[in-house]
Amino acid sequence: MNLDLDKHGETEELKPIIVPTYSEEKEEKVGLIDKVPLLKKLKGAAKKKSAPTKTQKKERVLRQTSHILPFVQIEEECITLKTGVMDIFQITTKDLYSLNDDDMQFLLLSQARFYRSYASSYKTVALNFPSNTEKQKNYWSKKKEKTTDSLRIRFIERKLFELNFLERERTNREFFMFVYADTPQQLEEEKNQSLRGMRQSFPLESLSIDKKQDVLFMLANQNSKL
């Protein structure tokens, strides 16, 4: 027991200093909030606001690509979507810089007439496809097999190197037209109308199933290469 002398020389007991713990401070604050009606009301409102209700639903996250993309099946005649059908045509491009004023005016008027007459849904898409020089490489490879001249072989190897460089580093800008409809029968009518309307300006070309798959792949994976 700790004793100390007061000013009269008498001894008195020294009381120990009690430091409240964290839990006791917390209880003390909670007790203060409960004692003040305004603070208690604000505390109840904050709890009610933060607590989720039974009617609230968690946001659903689509985890698979098939849930996001609208495509279901690719066929030769059309592409089946989750809602409706579509088809893809390739637009035949022209060198506009080499045309004279009359030809340019004719193209603009023909394209404007198509835009005014075609009222259905469509989309024009531009994609970069890798350069395909397979035919040229096969040609020079056959030439290399038939020659024995060292100078000519060096020339052919230089050509093959250039073609490989073009495939690796260069891309071609290709343009496509997506035509949409509700049913396959309606899509067939829209396709015929598009072919007639674009015939005099930028003719449309039909695509194979492999090319359609490449277009859709490039459209959904623009940072990838075929």
Short mmCIF file of C-alpha atoms in Angstrom, two decimals, residues 73-79 87-88 206-217:
data_model
loop_
_atom_site.label_atom_id
_atom_site.label_comp_id
_atom_site.label_asym_id
_atom_site.label_seq_id
_atom_site.Cartn_x
_atom_site.Cartn_y
_atom_site.Cartn_z
CA GLN A 73 -24.82 -19.36 -85.25
CA ILE A 74 -23.05 -18.62 -88.55
CA GLU A 75 -24.44 -20.08 -91.76
CA GLU A 76 -23.83 -19.54 -95.46
CA GLU A 77 -27.03 -17.53 -95.92
CA CYS A 78 -27.14 -15.56 -92.69
CA ILE A 79 -25.86 -15.13 -89.13
CA ASP A 87 -25.41 -10.92 -92.94
CA ILE A 88 -22.07 -9.39 -93.91
CA SER A 206 -20.61 -11.95 -100.66
CA LEU A 207 -18.33 -13.56 -98.09
CA SER A 208 -17.60 -17.14 -97.19
CA ILE A 209 -18.24 -18.53 -93.72
CA ASP A 210 -14.51 -18.41 -92.90
CA LYS A 211 -14.29 -14.76 -93.87
CA LYS A 212 -17.37 -13.91 -91.78
CA GLN A 213 -15.80 -15.65 -88.81
CA ASP A 214 -12.61 -13.63 -89.32
CA VAL A 215 -14.61 -10.39 -89.46
CA LEU A 216 -16.46 -11.18 -86.23
CA PHE A 217 -13.24 -12.30 -84.55
#
